[in-house]
Amino acid sequence: MKRNTAKTLLSSMKAIQVLGLLLALLLAAPVSVLAGIPPCPVCGKKVNLCSYHGKHPANEKKCPKCGKRVSVCGYGGKHPNSQPAPAPKVKEAYDVSFACNVPNATMLIDGTNYGTPSGTRYIKIGRHTVKLIAVGYEPFEETINVGANNTSFSFTLQKTHTVYTSEAEQMYRAEAEAGDAISQCNLGYCYDKGQRGLSQDHAKAAYWYQQAAVQGNETAQGNLGILYIQGMGVAQDFQKARMWLQKAAEQNNDNAQCNLGWLYENGKGVSIDYRQAAYWYGRAASNGNGVGQYNLAIIYASGRGVAKDMAMARNWMQKAAANGISAAQEWLRTH
């Protein structure tokens, strides 16, 4: 009995030892197994954790940002947009307010007419020259600097001490002296013809025509060209006459076109060129210039610069006669 009990106890103890050994093996197995798993040569992860089990495909796409394979890229090939936010747009102009003690004055900014100096105007940032013109007031000029802290300007004009005795000066002098091309041309015309209370003075006429002509005023350019042809107020100079007449003619001034044609027909300041004469007479005639129509009719009647054509000559002569050209009326009576 005792011997059987001892055998049973011994068997139980062996069983417990075997179970303990098995348990120890089971608990130690995962550690030893994981420690022995090699890393993936591409992504560095344990082979059992690598998406491709250590065998990445050769044609795997690469991330367009970092150049790594998509499986290795920390963003899976989809990096977040890392471009910096656009810089705020720099302000280029401000609404600038203007005020003046003469509300009906004319305001010029950098030579451009901005109307009256009241209300607001959209002005670029920077320095600008402001001129104010008003009849009976001294010409005013000031430099302003438009910026974030300078968007409001007020001007004060002083009454003129000059006494204008003629209507022309009262109407045009202040604006002409302030640089207004139309007023300069008008004042020049009054001196040219001796009108509106002014005595005829071709030198002063030439001066004011010149001031307006250099600003591109086509009427002043044409009138200055005539003074150079006539040698009135300036030394006679056909080349300068041609230069100013050309500028005006190209702006479609019909008087200048007619006079330029005369220069080419008569070889004044240029070589005689009847084709050019016919061309400019034709431009003037088409614009309704009576003298141009008469001269073009003579060109067609003589066949100089164009094929002789009496029908065309009569047609243009009739138009010139209708415009009051007495020489055209006489030609029609005799032809």
Tab-separated table of C-alpha atoms in Angstrom, residues 135-259:
chain	number	residue	atom	x	y	z
A	135	VAL	CA	-9.075	132.202	-63.732
A	136	GLY	CA	-8.210	135.143	-61.483
A	137	TYR	CA	-5.850	133.103	-59.288
A	138	GLU	CA	-2.108	132.595	-59.358
A	139	PRO	CA	-1.026	129.293	-60.938
A	140	PHE	CA	-0.470	126.748	-58.157
A	141	GLU	CA	1.908	123.787	-58.116
A	142	GLU	CA	2.799	121.406	-55.297
A	143	THR	CA	4.423	118.002	-54.921
A	144	ILE	CA	2.473	115.487	-52.847
A	145	ASN	CA	3.523	112.099	-51.513
A	146	VAL	CA	0.673	109.587	-51.470
A	147	GLY	CA	1.000	106.858	-48.860
A	148	ALA	CA	-0.778	105.106	-46.015
A	149	ASN	CA	-0.556	108.227	-43.850
A	150	ASN	CA	-1.082	110.760	-46.649
A	151	THR	CA	-4.459	110.312	-48.286
A	152	SER	CA	-5.951	113.766	-47.760
A	153	PHE	CA	-4.754	117.067	-49.227
A	154	SER	CA	-6.082	120.616	-49.077
A	155	PHE	CA	-4.875	123.504	-51.260
A	156	THR	CA	-5.258	127.273	-51.045
A	157	LEU	CA	-5.037	129.459	-54.150
A	158	GLN	CA	-4.086	133.129	-54.038
A	159	LYS	CA	-5.808	135.745	-56.154
A	160	THR	CA	-3.697	136.947	-59.042
A	161	HIS	CA	-1.999	140.319	-58.938
A	162	THR	CA	-1.872	140.505	-62.736
A	163	VAL	CA	-4.479	142.697	-64.385
A	164	TYR	CA	-5.579	141.264	-67.720
A	165	THR	CA	-6.871	143.976	-69.997
A	166	SER	CA	-7.959	141.778	-72.905
A	167	GLU	CA	-10.722	139.233	-73.194
A	168	ALA	CA	-8.241	136.715	-74.612
A	169	GLU	CA	-5.949	136.957	-71.595
A	170	GLN	CA	-8.843	136.728	-69.186
A	171	MET	CA	-10.045	133.597	-70.954
A	172	TYR	CA	-6.792	131.782	-71.719
A	173	ARG	CA	-3.723	133.283	-69.982
A	174	ALA	CA	-3.888	131.535	-66.598
A	175	GLU	CA	-4.613	128.130	-68.106
A	176	ALA	CA	-1.983	128.621	-70.830
A	177	GLU	CA	0.703	129.524	-68.305
A	178	ALA	CA	-0.251	126.487	-66.250
A	179	GLY	CA	0.436	124.248	-69.244
A	180	ASP	CA	-3.008	123.629	-70.763
A	181	ALA	CA	-2.363	122.929	-74.477
A	182	ILE	CA	-5.793	124.033	-75.726
A	183	SER	CA	-5.537	127.374	-73.925
A	184	GLN	CA	-2.013	127.828	-75.275
A	185	CYS	CA	-3.230	127.210	-78.816
A	186	ASN	CA	-6.202	129.561	-78.384
A	187	LEU	CA	-4.023	132.325	-76.963
A	188	GLY	CA	-1.574	131.830	-79.821
A	189	TYR	CA	-4.425	132.128	-82.328
A	190	CYS	CA	-5.627	135.389	-80.721
A	191	TYR	CA	-2.110	136.835	-81.111
A	192	ASP	CA	-1.862	135.398	-84.637
A	193	LYS	CA	-5.072	137.066	-85.827
A	194	GLY	CA	-5.191	140.032	-83.440
A	195	GLN	CA	-8.471	138.964	-81.861
A	196	ARG	CA	-10.276	139.296	-78.499
A	197	GLY	CA	-8.590	142.529	-77.494
A	198	LEU	CA	-5.020	141.541	-78.419
A	199	SER	CA	-2.837	143.327	-80.921
A	200	GLN	CA	-1.485	141.087	-83.675
A	201	ASP	CA	1.887	139.696	-82.625
A	202	HIS	CA	3.210	136.772	-84.654
A	203	ALA	CA	6.211	136.233	-82.377
A	204	LYS	CA	3.928	135.691	-79.385
A	205	ALA	CA	1.634	133.601	-81.575
A	206	ALA	CA	4.585	131.375	-82.525
A	207	TYR	CA	5.620	131.090	-78.874
A	208	TRP	CA	2.210	129.878	-77.680
A	209	TYR	CA	1.721	127.629	-80.721
A	210	GLN	CA	5.099	126.046	-79.922
A	211	GLN	CA	4.099	125.408	-76.287
A	212	ALA	CA	0.954	123.605	-77.416
A	213	ALA	CA	2.572	121.857	-80.404
A	214	VAL	CA	5.177	120.040	-78.318
A	215	GLN	CA	2.292	118.622	-76.274
A	216	GLY	CA	0.810	117.113	-79.415
A	217	ASN	CA	-1.928	119.684	-80.151
A	218	GLU	CA	-2.539	119.163	-83.887
A	219	THR	CA	-4.108	122.582	-84.506
A	220	ALA	CA	-1.107	124.343	-82.960
A	221	GLN	CA	1.252	122.127	-84.976
A	222	GLY	CA	-0.502	123.058	-88.228
A	223	ASN	CA	-0.605	126.783	-87.410
A	224	LEU	CA	3.057	126.806	-86.377
A	225	GLY	CA	3.915	125.141	-89.695
A	226	ILE	CA	2.160	127.972	-91.559
A	227	LEU	CA	4.167	130.603	-89.639
A	228	TYR	CA	7.382	128.823	-90.662
A	229	ILE	CA	6.232	128.825	-94.316
A	230	GLN	CA	5.431	132.532	-94.159
A	231	GLY	CA	8.380	133.528	-91.966
A	232	MET	CA	6.057	135.412	-89.638
A	233	GLY	CA	7.121	135.602	-85.988
A	234	VAL	CA	9.908	133.116	-86.806
A	235	ALA	CA	12.618	132.863	-89.424
A	236	GLN	CA	11.278	131.246	-92.582
A	237	ASP	CA	12.193	127.564	-92.482
A	238	PHE	CA	10.468	125.136	-94.852
A	239	GLN	CA	12.021	122.070	-93.240
A	240	LYS	CA	10.597	122.990	-89.842
A	241	ALA	CA	7.326	123.810	-91.584
A	242	ARG	CA	7.263	120.323	-93.113
A	243	MET	CA	8.070	118.706	-89.746
A	244	TRP	CA	5.180	120.396	-87.907
A	245	LEU	CA	2.740	120.013	-90.800
A	246	GLN	CA	3.595	116.300	-91.046
A	247	LYS	CA	2.806	115.812	-87.341
A	248	ALA	CA	-0.527	117.586	-87.679
A	249	ALA	CA	-1.401	115.891	-90.986
A	250	GLU	CA	-0.842	112.464	-89.462
A	251	GLN	CA	-3.403	113.436	-86.816
A	252	ASN	CA	-5.843	114.055	-89.702
A	253	ASN	CA	-5.755	117.864	-89.585
A	254	ASP	CA	-7.119	118.769	-93.023
A	255	ASN	CA	-5.465	122.215	-93.222
A	256	ALA	CA	-2.087	120.669	-92.442
A	257	GLN	CA	-2.704	117.932	-95.041
A	258	CYS	CA	-3.433	120.556	-97.684
A	259	ASN	CA	-0.378	122.674	-96.789
